[in-house]
């Protein structure tokens, strides 16, 4: 259910940082789930493609090595409430993170990997799914900077990590990264990890409350169980196409108008999704035809008319293309299965 989705709080954080960095508002406003109404409910899950696109825009607006830090700087404790307070409530930093890791999807996508290794020292690793090198570098820099910030807030100490490793090459200027992490950084490493010394990872948290941590984990589990994915761009397209089919033969211009976009932009977005207008209309007509054929009161000609075909011969030709069968054969299979 959570596959392909992201937390509303994370989307809001990155979106607002992008706006402050100068990303044009219209580029963000067109993204499904990035509006304030969609982001208002904790149980909403935004299409992951929306979050990735916002990261793309931010990473390509700011200089290399700065976008991730900009997002982490904009995220004081409480910005990601369902996750933030889990990290500061435990007997130690290692205890809080290890106990909370099973609930990390409240802020990450199922497709992305968060690892926590507690063998005295505490190592936190992350791997994003973005295939844009500039974007993935920004995401990894944000994630490790975020966990350093939370570790410092939890321990009330100006922690310096034992090691910081990034899989991407060093940006031309990385003074800001060195200052932020307070230690040398290994670039071009096999993984993206931040490691805390044992004396920091195992030290009692000054204000950590393990009982509150347990309650917060229950809350995180409830959020995950009640999560409701918001429709993505392609979901919205298919809904608009279905609505046009209710009125007869669907037209590209009419579907584009329902989506408040131009026919050319709609065709470009379909291509980005790996499909075409004709293919989508065929899929929708075939699914609708199969549904109508289960009603034995409808003749094949009536089904053809409802689908916007000129006559039953046109429907028969389409059926041969769709399934290699006739409408009558399809009806017999559907009705008597």
Coordinates of N, CA and C in Angstrom, one line a residue, residues 238 241-242 276-290 321-322:
X238 N -6.0 8.7 -15.9 CA -7.0 7.6 -16.2 C -8.4 7.9 -15.7
X241 N -9.8 10.2 -18.3 CA -10.1 9.4 -19.5 C -11.4 8.6 -19.3
X242 N -11.6 8.0 -18.1 CA -12.8 7.2 -17.8 C -14.0 8.2 -17.8
X276 N 1.3 5.8 -24.6 CA 0.8 6.8 -25.6 C -0.7 7.0 -25.4
X277 N -1.2 8.0 -26.0 CA -2.6 8.3 -25.9 C -3.4 7.1 -26.5
X278 N -3.0 6.6 -27.7 CA -3.8 5.6 -28.3 C -3.7 4.3 -27.4
X279 N -2.6 4.0 -26.9 CA -2.5 2.8 -26.1 C -3.4 2.9 -24.8
X280 N -3.4 4.0 -24.2 CA -4.2 4.2 -23.0 C -5.7 4.1 -23.4
X281 N -6.1 4.7 -24.5 CA -7.5 4.6 -24.9 C -7.9 3.2 -25.2
X282 N -7.0 2.4 -25.8 CA -7.2 1.0 -26.1 C -7.4 0.2 -24.8
X283 N -6.5 0.5 -23.8 CA -6.6 -0.2 -22.6 C -7.9 0.1 -21.9
X284 N -8.3 1.4 -21.9 CA -9.6 1.8 -21.2 C -10.8 1.2 -21.9
X285 N -10.8 1.2 -23.3 CA -11.9 0.7 -24.0 C -12.0 -0.8 -23.8
X286 N -10.9 -1.5 -23.8 CA -11.0 -3.0 -23.6 C -11.5 -3.3 -22.3
X287 N -11.0 -2.6 -21.2 CA -11.6 -2.9 -19.9 C -13.0 -2.5 -19.8
X288 N -13.5 -1.4 -20.4 CA -14.9 -1.0 -20.4 C -15.7 -2.0 -21.2
X289 N -15.2 -2.5 -22.3 CA -15.9 -3.5 -23.2 C -16.1 -4.8 -22.4
X290 N -15.1 -5.2 -21.7 CA -15.3 -6.5 -20.9 C -16.3 -6.3 -19.9
X321 N -7.6 -7.1 -32.2 CA -6.3 -6.5 -31.9 C -6.0 -6.6 -30.4
X322 N -7.0 -6.4 -29.6 CA -6.8 -6.5 -28.1 C -6.5 -7.9 -27.6

